[in-house]
Amino acid sequence: MQTPQPIVKDMVLIGGGHSHAIVLRMWGMNPLPGVRLTLITEASDTPYTGMLPGYVAGFYRREECYIDLRSLAQFAHAQLYLDRAIGLDLEQNQVLCANRPPVGFDLVSIDIGSTPALPALAVPSASSIPAKPIRELLERWEQVVERITQHSQLYRLAIVGGGVGGVELSLAIQHHLQHILQSTGQPRSNLEMHLVQRDRVLLPGHHAWVQRRFQQILAERGVQVHVGTEVEQVKSDGDRSEIRCQSGLVLDCDYVFWVTQAAATDWLGKAGLAVDDRGFIQVHQTLQSVSHPQVFAAGDIAAMVEQPRPKAGVFAVRQGKPLYQNLQNALLGKPLQPYRPQKRYLNLIGTSDESAIVSRGFLFGESRWLWRWKDRIDRQFMARFRDFPPMTSMNVTDATAPAPMYCAGCGSKVSSSVLERVLARIPTQPNRTSALILIGLNAPDDAAVVQIPSDRVLVQTVDYFRTLTNDPFVFGQISANHALSDIFAMGATPHSALAIVTLPYALPAKTEETLYQLLSGAVKVLHQAGADLIGGHTTEGTELAFGLSCNGLAVADRLLRKSGMQPGQVLILTKALGTGTLFAAQMQHQTNPHWIDGAIGSMLQSNQAAATCFLNHGATACTDITGFGLIGHLLEMVNASQVSVEIDLTTIPALDGALETLQRGIFSSLHPANHQAARHIQNSAQFSHHPRYSLLCDPQTSGGLLAALPLEQANDCLAALKALGYDRSQPIARVVSREVDGGAIVLV
Ligand SMILES: Cc1cc2nc3c(=O)[nH]c(=O)nc-3n(C[C@H](O)[C@H](O)[C@H](O)COP(=O)(O)OP(=O)(O)OC[C@H]3O[C@@H](n4cnc5c(N)ncnc54)[C@H](O)[C@@H]3O)c2cc1C
């Protein structure tokens, strides 16, 4: 029997910055067996700094200059936790996050970038925009562009900070906004721009020629440059910001962009890490923290104590490879290798007219060719995160301890101590009286015992599936929503649930971490629904899988059955379709990360409020849309009710990206089986080329509810569903008697 490689170490990357993007790519090509890699980062993509000014200038599309961290994490077989780290517990070795349970690690690496050091009162607002985080800058920039496109008036903008970033951003903003003024018929004079610089020159540290040339270009483009003056005071009422400078200059602005000296978040120092006087993590040349050997850092957030370097994307990129090597060395117990950053580096600074200036010590010059060169370098860099190479080799050196032997004689059960520790850590139901749970997890026995009130019936269901996300906390939530949907579809109230878990082979501490994340997610959803986890069974296997057997209570004659549809009724669907095709596409690296974010957001939405809403609006039949797709589940209703339905295909809501992936022929593995049900569509041949036709067969995970209700209630119900947050809910079909259409399902 082959021994599966168990998880023996956890390595966590905080922040999806440039260095970590490179680490992930290299890890994907050459992983360390037995090491579980987890990326905790705020969003599923991250901007590449080299193309940022070009994006602001309007030269690049968004997808050209963002690294898709979902796809990258998938390539690296890494878990992806989308969250903001807010602290570190260096005693317990845990990362504290804003919206999820703490994440344990053996080794952690931090690449979270920096923020501009803002003067007092320069709080971010609609008119006061820090250049970092870049993600937020770009989101705000899109709002600025929209406003200026739509409203013709005088706009006064100030950029504070005259380093490379400030100068390049000023030129990019000026270029794009002048283009907008021109294309919307507004006068050039509608834009007034100022660049405020504390130092006496722009681009300090660069050759005088470069400084003069930029001063000249800015003047030619109408940007007023104020050097040798520092912003002393900022007044911001949200809509406008007024800046007052030492020189007496006062600018009342529509927008102020802060591209000032970099600052660090405060939770690193608070965690006890050695940081410099600006709060950046002090690291050796090996990129290891000077105070905590289990911590590494790279990019802007790291301060190399032996060889300090400026905060620049070029260093974050260069540190990627040595960081990867030293993380692997640390995991393997090998000596770390020092990284010697170059003293000078080539600056290729775009001038936003498809030309660039090169600056490196005494080397300088300007040409259109330089821009084309820079553009090629940047595009080649980004291509590395789209076209993944094959895995080159598997580092066969054992990461740590010898792999334990696995036998199945014990039923592959997870040890009781692991289970006990996890159950002690997950929260208990806060407001529950638990009167109906006679024996549950608070006093575990061989089985749970529940009391069923005499006026209620017990509604039971079970679901179980392999993980479809690389985040067990999210998977736990999705699974619980999916399982509870059957209870909601019956018009029942959730009561309790039993869990069945398959955990990947791992050392006990690693098993505990997975189970903790998974059950924390499931329990969060169960508790929100008013249900208790009362027991379960855990086992080990090759991959994570999870299921719940849920109990609900209902009044017998208020059950919503599939057989309750009546002619004249309307069918409302509460969620958009497309999870099957989107996750199939993700496996092939054929999605954009926001499509998957949207699909996960939809799967995380509970059907509970929708079910109550349907009951309040006279629904007589309901089902939840899951593995058999809309067509399969609808067919069950149609057959049980002995009616026909007419589906308006144009109304079927699709998740973002689902129509594109279906059009590319990307189908979930269950799709062909679901397609068998399409033979019950009377006129399928006529519609089989309709772009939404394939959506009917797409299997869903944690899909929406489909309910039949009287025509006269439909509008009110729809409005109520939208108010409850089911924005994609939609009437999709009407019920007719079988005699009218003579077939089960008709497309119109
Ligand atoms: C306008 C402008 C222009 C610039 N132009 C250049 C240039 O031309 N060349 C150059 O070399 N440099 C340039 N820079 C500097 C460059 O942007 C930074 O040096 C570079 O982005 C640093 O990369 P990083 O990997 O350290 O962090 P970042 O690129 O900032 O990445 C940090 C990542 O971590 C995530 N994150 C942050 N906080 C958390 C948290 N608490 N929890 C989880 N995730 C988190 C973020 O979402 C992000 O994905 C420019 C900067 C600006 C503002």
mmCIF file of C-alpha atoms in Angstrom, residues 21-166:
data_model
loop_
_atom_site.group_PDB
_atom_site.id
_atom_site.type_symbol
_atom_site.label_atom_id
_atom_site.label_comp_id
_atom_site.label_asym_id
_atom_site.label_seq_id
_atom_site.Cartn_x
_atom_site.Cartn_y
_atom_site.Cartn_z
ATOM 1 C CA ALA A 21 3.995 36.235 -6.448
ATOM 2 C CA ILE A 22 7.450 35.034 -7.478
ATOM 3 C CA VAL A 23 7.682 32.647 -4.511
ATOM 4 C CA LEU A 24 4.345 31.097 -5.501
ATOM 5 C CA ARG A 25 5.413 30.641 -9.095
ATOM 6 C CA MET A 26 8.706 29.037 -8.098
ATOM 7 C CA TRP A 27 6.988 26.874 -5.497
ATOM 8 C CA GLY A 28 4.535 25.655 -8.119
ATOM 9 C CA MET A 29 7.481 24.509 -10.228
ATOM 10 C CA ASN A 30 9.370 22.971 -7.354
ATOM 11 C CA PRO A 31 7.269 22.351 -4.249
ATOM 12 C CA LEU A 32 8.441 20.800 -1.009
ATOM 13 C CA PRO A 33 6.460 17.666 -0.256
ATOM 14 C CA GLY A 34 4.819 17.695 3.134
ATOM 15 C CA VAL A 35 4.677 21.482 3.327
ATOM 16 C CA ARG A 36 1.272 23.093 3.135
ATOM 17 C CA LEU A 37 1.492 26.544 1.632
ATOM 18 C CA THR A 38 -1.137 29.170 2.462
ATOM 19 C CA LEU A 39 -1.434 32.670 1.030
ATOM 20 C CA ILE A 40 -3.394 35.177 3.100
ATOM 21 C CA THR A 41 -4.085 38.262 1.070
ATOM 22 C CA GLU A 42 -6.750 40.909 0.833
ATOM 23 C CA ALA A 43 -7.893 40.373 -2.725
ATOM 24 C CA SER A 44 -7.736 37.754 -5.418
ATOM 25 C CA ASP A 45 -5.475 39.827 -7.641
ATOM 26 C CA THR A 46 -2.703 42.321 -7.085
ATOM 27 C CA PRO A 47 -1.476 45.206 -9.246
ATOM 28 C CA TYR A 48 1.964 45.061 -10.817
ATOM 29 C CA THR A 49 3.648 48.318 -9.953
ATOM 30 C CA GLY A 50 5.653 48.609 -13.178
ATOM 31 C CA MET A 51 2.491 49.016 -15.233
ATOM 32 C CA LEU A 52 0.586 51.143 -12.731
ATOM 33 C CA PRO A 53 1.317 54.561 -14.268
ATOM 34 C CA GLY A 54 0.578 53.112 -17.724
ATOM 35 C CA TYR A 55 -2.775 51.889 -16.445
ATOM 36 C CA VAL A 56 -3.602 55.312 -14.987
ATOM 37 C CA ALA A 57 -2.580 56.915 -18.282
ATOM 38 C CA GLY A 58 -5.013 54.612 -20.077
ATOM 39 C CA PHE A 59 -2.399 52.556 -21.968
ATOM 40 C CA TYR A 60 -3.223 49.220 -20.337
ATOM 41 C CA ARG A 61 -6.405 47.366 -19.524
ATOM 42 C CA ARG A 62 -6.928 46.265 -15.943
ATOM 43 C CA GLU A 63 -6.381 42.578 -16.615
ATOM 44 C CA GLU A 64 -3.063 43.339 -18.319
ATOM 45 C CA CYS A 65 -1.484 44.768 -15.180
ATOM 46 C CA TYR A 66 -2.956 42.663 -12.363
ATOM 47 C CA ILE A 67 -1.489 39.344 -11.211
ATOM 48 C CA ASP A 68 -4.207 36.725 -10.773
ATOM 49 C CA LEU A 69 -3.449 35.362 -7.308
ATOM 50 C CA ARG A 70 -6.198 32.733 -7.494
ATOM 51 C CA SER A 71 -4.672 31.154 -10.506
ATOM 52 C CA LEU A 72 -1.176 31.487 -9.093
ATOM 53 C CA ALA A 73 -2.179 29.886 -5.773
ATOM 54 C CA GLN A 74 -3.831 27.067 -7.672
ATOM 55 C CA PHE A 75 -0.651 26.531 -9.693
ATOM 56 C CA ALA A 76 1.375 26.424 -6.460
ATOM 57 C CA HIS A 77 -1.169 24.075 -4.803
ATOM 58 C CA ALA A 78 -1.473 26.710 -2.107
ATOM 59 C CA GLN A 79 -4.451 27.460 0.066
ATOM 60 C CA LEU A 80 -5.778 30.949 -0.660
ATOM 61 C CA TYR A 81 -7.347 32.808 2.255
ATOM 62 C CA LEU A 82 -8.820 36.114 1.149
ATOM 63 C CA ASP A 83 -8.593 38.218 4.258
ATOM 64 C CA ARG A 84 -6.645 41.036 5.880
ATOM 65 C CA ALA A 85 -4.003 40.085 8.409
ATOM 66 C CA ILE A 86 -4.361 42.326 11.445
ATOM 67 C CA GLY A 87 -1.890 40.828 13.885
ATOM 68 C CA LEU A 88 0.593 38.106 14.702
ATOM 69 C CA ASP A 89 0.784 35.905 17.759
ATOM 70 C CA LEU A 90 4.443 34.961 17.816
ATOM 71 C CA GLU A 91 4.086 32.760 20.895
ATOM 72 C CA GLN A 92 1.446 30.525 19.370
ATOM 73 C CA ASN A 93 2.706 31.118 15.820
ATOM 74 C CA GLN A 94 -0.633 32.299 14.471
ATOM 75 C CA VAL A 95 -1.705 34.982 12.027
ATOM 76 C CA LEU A 96 -4.697 36.960 13.254
ATOM 77 C CA CYS A 97 -7.122 37.935 10.508
ATOM 78 C CA ALA A 98 -9.988 40.393 10.275
ATOM 79 C CA ASN A 99 -12.720 37.932 9.278
ATOM 80 C CA ARG A 100 -11.667 34.395 10.025
ATOM 81 C CA PRO A 101 -10.166 32.241 12.778
ATOM 82 C CA PRO A 102 -6.414 32.573 13.488
ATOM 83 C CA VAL A 103 -4.175 30.712 11.052
ATOM 84 C CA GLY A 104 -1.335 28.595 12.455
ATOM 85 C CA PHE A 105 2.131 28.436 10.898
ATOM 86 C CA ASP A 106 5.602 26.985 11.310
ATOM 87 C CA LEU A 107 7.127 29.596 9.036
ATOM 88 C CA VAL A 108 5.604 32.905 7.959
ATOM 89 C CA SER A 109 6.678 35.363 5.299
ATOM 90 C CA ILE A 110 5.334 38.917 5.052
ATOM 91 C CA ASP A 111 5.074 40.925 1.817
ATOM 92 C CA ILE A 112 2.257 43.407 2.436
ATOM 93 C CA GLY A 113 3.777 46.561 0.928
ATOM 94 C CA SER A 114 3.607 50.000 2.494
ATOM 95 C CA THR A 115 1.310 52.998 2.668
ATOM 96 C CA PRO A 116 2.291 56.653 2.172
ATOM 97 C CA ALA A 117 3.146 58.481 5.387
ATOM 98 C CA LEU A 118 0.348 61.048 5.492
ATOM 99 C CA PRO A 119 0.472 64.345 7.365
ATOM 100 C CA ALA A 120 -1.927 64.679 10.299
ATOM 101 C CA LEU A 121 -5.549 65.134 9.163
ATOM 102 C CA ALA A 122 -4.866 63.793 5.696
ATOM 103 C CA VAL A 123 -7.283 60.953 6.256
ATOM 104 C CA PRO A 124 -8.339 59.122 3.126
ATOM 105 C CA SER A 125 -11.657 60.496 1.838
ATOM 106 C CA ALA A 126 -13.402 61.024 -1.493
ATOM 107 C CA SER A 127 -11.017 63.892 -2.209
ATOM 108 C CA SER A 128 -7.897 62.692 -0.368
ATOM 109 C CA ILE A 129 -6.365 59.648 -2.078
ATOM 110 C CA PRO A 130 -3.235 57.853 -0.840
ATOM 111 C CA ALA A 131 -1.222 56.199 -3.624
ATOM 112 C CA LYS A 132 -1.056 53.016 -1.560
ATOM 113 C CA PRO A 133 -2.515 50.510 -1.216
ATOM 114 C CA ILE A 134 -2.371 50.604 -5.012
ATOM 115 C CA ARG A 135 -5.602 48.623 -5.218
ATOM 116 C CA GLU A 136 -7.468 51.405 -3.434
ATOM 117 C CA LEU A 137 -5.725 54.094 -5.469
ATOM 118 C CA LEU A 138 -6.916 52.448 -8.660
ATOM 119 C CA GLU A 139 -10.459 51.974 -7.407
ATOM 120 C CA ARG A 140 -10.602 55.684 -6.482
ATOM 121 C CA TRP A 141 -8.997 56.636 -9.759
ATOM 122 C CA GLU A 142 -11.790 54.903 -11.663
ATOM 123 C CA GLN A 143 -14.302 57.044 -9.725
ATOM 124 C CA VAL A 144 -12.352 60.208 -10.548
ATOM 125 C CA VAL A 145 -12.357 59.315 -14.243
ATOM 126 C CA GLU A 146 -16.094 58.642 -14.191
ATOM 127 C CA ARG A 147 -16.883 61.943 -12.498
ATOM 128 C CA ILE A 148 -14.726 64.009 -14.830
ATOM 129 C CA THR A 149 -16.202 62.225 -17.839
ATOM 130 C CA GLN A 150 -19.723 63.038 -16.720
ATOM 131 C CA HIS A 151 -19.504 66.521 -15.193
ATOM 132 C CA SER A 152 -17.893 69.435 -16.962
ATOM 133 C CA GLN A 153 -16.366 71.909 -14.489
ATOM 134 C CA LEU A 154 -12.971 73.140 -13.352
ATOM 135 C CA TYR A 155 -11.076 70.375 -11.512
ATOM 136 C CA ARG A 156 -8.086 71.228 -9.355
ATOM 137 C CA LEU A 157 -5.793 68.306 -8.496
ATOM 138 C CA ALA A 158 -2.672 68.170 -6.389
ATOM 139 C CA ILE A 159 -0.099 65.387 -6.240
ATOM 140 C CA VAL A 160 1.981 65.513 -3.075
ATOM 141 C CA GLY A 161 5.397 63.882 -3.446
ATOM 142 C CA GLY A 162 7.934 64.465 -6.206
ATOM 143 C CA GLY A 163 9.805 61.160 -6.245
ATOM 144 C CA VAL A 164 9.609 58.755 -9.182
ATOM 145 C CA GLY A 165 6.102 57.633 -8.168
ATOM 146 C CA GLY A 166 4.715 61.173 -7.807
#
